[in-house]
Amino acid sequence: MEVVSNEVSIRTGAEKMPAHLARPASGGPYPALVVVMEAFGLNDHIRRITNRFAAEGFVAIAPNLYFRQPNNVVGYNDLPGAFRLMGSVNDDQIVADMGAAIDHLKALKEVKPAFGTVGFCMGGRVAFLTACRNSAVRATAPYYGGGMVKARQPGVKPPIEYVDSLNAPVLAFFGGKDAHIPITEVDEFRDALKKAGKPAEVVFFPDADHGFMCDDRPSFHPVHSKEAWARTIAFFKEYLG
């Protein structure tokens, strides 16, 4: 499917947040996705992923959640820079900014009222958190989101503590070689969703590492990334129509 994409500006509170927007070139209305960046920022990889979702029949938007910070994209070899940027945002602000991205989509004539969230790395956590805290989200697919069940910062509630207000089915992906997310936390995440009675599928690839969807990272896994992509597209088409 032919895609058109451009950089847009989203009003969030009194500020304007840059975002990458991609959509099928014609037809519609289409279901919509908010694509959430990794800890490294809104880079070319996330833009390409956003365009790929558009090619599958979605209007997709990737907001720059770090826009308040200077130098808000860092390389994959710059973990200190990524941690600095991650530490510059807080959950309430992120949920508000994600809500602003959804509101932006709602105003587009090409969009029908069916919204999902999908994210990678830090974005996996944000995608799930937003689904728990924004009732407009009807499906969420977090990829290797850390800190889902255990707080990584003092005084910050992990997303799973908001699970009672989740109204979206979950398709979550994790890797067995991921040093950032212990298998025990994957199990706890799965168990908490089940205990809360939420429809969820947690996919675990034993030989996949953190970042296995990103072809710009050494951890890229061509087989599992292809399988996860197909499952994600089928999932969103089922629940968003």
Coordinates of C-alpha atoms in Angstrom, one line a residue:
M1 CA 0.0 0.0 0.0
E2 CA 1.4 3.4 -1.0
V3 CA 2.2 5.6 2.0
V4 CA 2.5 9.4 2.5
S5 CA 4.3 10.7 5.6
N6 CA 5.3 14.0 7.0
E7 CA 6.4 15.7 10.2
V8 CA 3.5 17.3 12.1
S9 CA 3.1 19.4 15.3
I10 CA 0.7 18.3 18.0
R11 CA -0.7 20.6 20.7
T12 CA -0.1 19.2 24.2
G13 CA -1.2 21.6 26.8
A14 CA 0.3 25.0 26.0
E15 CA 3.2 23.4 24.0
K16 CA 3.7 21.9 20.6
M17 CA 5.1 18.4 20.2
P18 CA 6.7 17.2 17.0
A19 CA 5.7 13.9 15.6
H20 CA 6.1 11.7 12.5
L21 CA 2.7 10.9 10.8
A22 CA 2.2 8.2 8.2
R23 CA -0.9 7.1 6.4
P24 CA -2.1 5.2 3.3
A25 CA -2.0 7.5 0.3
S26 CA -5.7 7.1 -0.4
G27 CA -8.9 5.6 0.9
G28 CA -10.0 5.3 4.5
P29 CA -11.0 5.9 7.1
Y30 CA -8.4 3.7 8.7
P31 CA -7.7 2.5 12.3
A32 CA -4.9 4.4 14.0
L33 CA -1.8 3.6 16.0
V34 CA 0.4 5.6 18.3
V35 CA 4.0 4.2 17.8
V36 CA 6.2 4.9 20.8
M37 CA 9.9 5.4 20.4
E38 CA 12.7 3.6 22.2
A39 CA 14.8 5.1 24.9
F40 CA 17.1 6.5 22.2
G41 CA 14.5 9.0 20.9
L42 CA 12.4 9.5 17.7
N43 CA 15.0 8.3 15.2
D44 CA 14.9 7.0 11.6
H45 CA 14.2 3.5 12.7
I46 CA 11.0 4.5 14.5
R47 CA 10.0 6.6 11.5
R48 CA 10.5 3.5 9.2
I49 CA 8.4 1.3 11.6
T50 CA 5.7 4.0 11.6
N51 CA 5.7 4.0 7.8
R52 CA 5.5 0.2 7.7
F53 CA 2.3 0.3 9.9
A54 CA 0.8 2.8 7.4
A55 CA 1.6 0.4 4.5
E56 CA -0.4 -2.2 6.3
G57 CA -3.5 0.0 6.4
F58 CA -3.2 2.1 9.6
V59 CA -2.8 5.8 10.2
A60 CA 0.3 5.8 12.5
I61 CA 1.9 8.6 14.5
A62 CA 5.1 8.6 16.4
P63 CA 5.4 11.5 18.9
N64 CA 8.7 12.9 20.1
L65 CA 8.2 12.4 23.8
Y66 CA 11.6 14.0 24.5
F67 CA 10.8 17.2 22.6
R68 CA 11.3 19.4 25.8
Q69 CA 15.0 18.3 25.9
P70 CA 17.8 19.5 23.7
N71 CA 19.8 16.8 21.8
N72 CA 16.8 14.4 22.1
V73 CA 18.0 11.7 19.8
V74 CA 21.1 9.6 20.7
G75 CA 22.8 6.7 19.0
Y76 CA 22.3 3.1 20.0
N77 CA 25.8 3.0 21.4
D78 CA 25.0 5.9 23.8
L79 CA 23.4 4.2 26.8
P80 CA 24.2 7.1 29.2
G81 CA 22.5 9.5 26.8
A82 CA 19.4 7.3 26.6
F83 CA 19.3 7.0 30.4
R84 CA 19.6 10.8 30.6
L85 CA 16.7 11.3 28.3
M86 CA 14.6 8.6 29.9
G87 CA 15.1 10.3 33.3
S88 CA 13.9 13.6 31.9
V89 CA 10.3 12.5 31.5
N90 CA 7.6 11.4 34.0
D91 CA 4.6 9.2 33.6
D92 CA 1.9 11.8 34.1
Q93 CA 3.5 14.0 31.4
I94 CA 3.9 11.1 29.0
V95 CA 0.3 9.9 29.5
A96 CA -0.8 13.5 28.7
D97 CA 1.4 13.7 25.6
M98 CA 0.2 10.3 24.4
G99 CA -3.4 11.5 24.9
A100 CA -2.6 14.6 22.8
A101 CA -1.3 12.3 20.0
I102 CA -4.6 10.3 20.2
D103 CA -6.6 13.5 20.1
H104 CA -4.6 14.6 17.1
L105 CA -5.5 11.4 15.3
K106 CA -9.2 11.8 16.3
A107 CA -9.3 15.0 14.4
L108 CA -8.1 13.5 11.1
K109 CA -10.7 12.6 8.5
E110 CA -8.7 9.6 7.4
V111 CA -9.0 8.1 10.9
K112 CA -11.8 6.0 12.3
P113 CA -12.4 5.9 16.0
A114 CA -10.2 2.8 16.7
F115 CA -6.9 3.5 18.4
G116 CA -4.1 1.2 19.4
T117 CA -0.6 1.7 21.0
V118 CA 2.6 -0.1 20.1
G119 CA 6.0 0.6 21.4
F120 CA 9.6 -0.7 21.7
C121 CA 12.0 -0.7 24.7
M122 CA 10.9 2.3 26.8
G123 CA 8.1 2.7 24.3
G124 CA 6.7 -0.8 25.2
R125 CA 6.2 0.4 28.8
V126 CA 4.6 3.6 27.6
A127 CA 2.3 1.8 25.2
F128 CA 1.0 -0.4 27.9
L129 CA 0.8 2.4 30.5
T130 CA -1.2 4.5 28.1
A131 CA -3.6 1.6 27.4
C132 CA -4.2 1.3 31.2
R133 CA -4.7 5.1 31.7
N134 CA -6.5 6.2 28.5
S135 CA -9.9 4.6 27.7
A136 CA -9.6 5.4 24.0
V137 CA -7.0 2.7 23.5
R138 CA -8.6 -0.5 22.2
A139 CA -5.5 -2.7 21.7
T140 CA -1.9 -2.5 22.8
A141 CA 1.3 -4.3 21.7
P142 CA 4.3 -3.6 23.9
Y143 CA 7.7 -4.9 22.8
Y144 CA 10.3 -5.7 25.5
G145 CA 9.0 -3.0 27.8
G146 CA 11.0 -2.9 31.1
G147 CA 9.7 -1.9 34.4
M148 CA 6.2 -3.2 33.8
V149 CA 5.7 -4.8 37.2
K150 CA 8.5 -3.4 39.4
A151 CA 9.2 0.3 39.8
R152 CA 12.6 1.4 38.3
Q153 CA 12.5 4.7 40.1
P154 CA 11.5 5.6 43.7
G155 CA 7.9 6.8 44.0
V156 CA 6.9 5.8 40.4
K157 CA 4.1 3.2 40.2
P158 CA 4.8 0.4 37.7
P159 CA 2.2 0.3 34.9
I160 CA 0.7 -3.0 36.1
E161 CA -0.7 -1.2 39.1
Y162 CA -3.1 0.5 36.7
V163 CA -4.3 -2.8 35.2
D164 CA -7.8 -2.7 36.6
S165 CA -8.6 0.2 34.3
L166 CA -7.2 -1.5 31.2
N167 CA -9.9 -2.0 28.5
A168 CA -7.6 -3.2 25.7
P169 CA -6.4 -6.7 24.8
V170 CA -2.6 -7.1 25.1
L171 CA -0.1 -8.7 22.8
A172 CA 3.3 -8.4 24.5
F173 CA 6.8 -9.6 23.3
F174 CA 9.8 -10.4 25.3
G175 CA 13.2 -12.1 24.7
G176 CA 15.0 -14.7 26.8
K177 CA 18.4 -13.1 26.2
D178 CA 17.2 -9.7 27.4
A179 CA 19.4 -8.6 30.3
H180 CA 17.2 -5.6 31.0
I181 CA 14.1 -7.7 31.7
P182 CA 14.4 -10.8 34.0
I183 CA 12.3 -13.8 33.0
T184 CA 10.7 -13.6 36.5
E185 CA 9.3 -10.2 35.6
V186 CA 7.8 -11.5 32.3
D187 CA 6.1 -14.2 34.3
E188 CA 4.8 -11.7 36.9
F189 CA 3.5 -9.5 34.1
R190 CA 1.7 -12.5 32.5
D191 CA 0.3 -13.6 35.9
A192 CA -0.9 -10.2 36.8
L193 CA -2.8 -9.8 33.6
K194 CA -4.4 -13.2 34.0
K195 CA -5.3 -12.5 37.7
A196 CA -7.0 -9.2 36.6
G197 CA -9.0 -11.1 34.0
K198 CA -7.6 -9.2 31.0
P199 CA -7.3 -10.7 27.6
A200 CA -3.6 -11.0 26.9
E201 CA -1.0 -13.0 25.1
V202 CA 2.6 -12.8 26.2
V203 CA 5.0 -14.1 23.5
F204 CA 8.4 -15.2 24.8
F205 CA 11.3 -15.9 22.3
P206 CA 14.0 -17.7 24.4
D207 CA 16.8 -16.8 21.9
A208 CA 15.8 -13.1 21.3
D209 CA 17.5 -10.2 22.9
H210 CA 16.4 -6.7 23.8
G211 CA 15.8 -4.7 20.6
F212 CA 15.2 -7.7 18.4
M213 CA 12.8 -5.7 16.2
C214 CA 15.4 -3.1 15.3
D215 CA 17.5 -3.7 12.2
D216 CA 19.9 -0.9 13.3
R217 CA 20.9 -2.8 16.4
P218 CA 23.3 -5.8 16.8
S219 CA 20.5 -7.6 18.7
F220 CA 18.2 -7.6 15.6
H221 CA 16.7 -11.0 15.0
P222 CA 15.4 -11.3 11.5
V223 CA 13.2 -14.4 12.1
H224 CA 11.6 -13.3 15.3
S225 CA 11.1 -9.8 14.1
K226 CA 9.3 -11.1 11.0
E227 CA 7.1 -13.4 13.1
A228 CA 6.3 -10.7 15.7
W229 CA 5.4 -8.2 13.0
A230 CA 3.0 -10.6 11.4
R231 CA 1.3 -11.3 14.7
T232 CA 1.1 -7.6 15.6
I233 CA -0.6 -6.7 12.3
A234 CA -3.1 -9.5 12.7
F235 CA -3.7 -8.5 16.3
F236 CA -4.5 -4.9 15.4
K237 CA -6.6 -5.8 12.4
E238 CA -8.6 -8.1 14.6
Y239 CA -9.3 -5.6 17.4
L240 CA -9.2 -2.3 15.6
G241 CA -10.9 -3.5 12.3

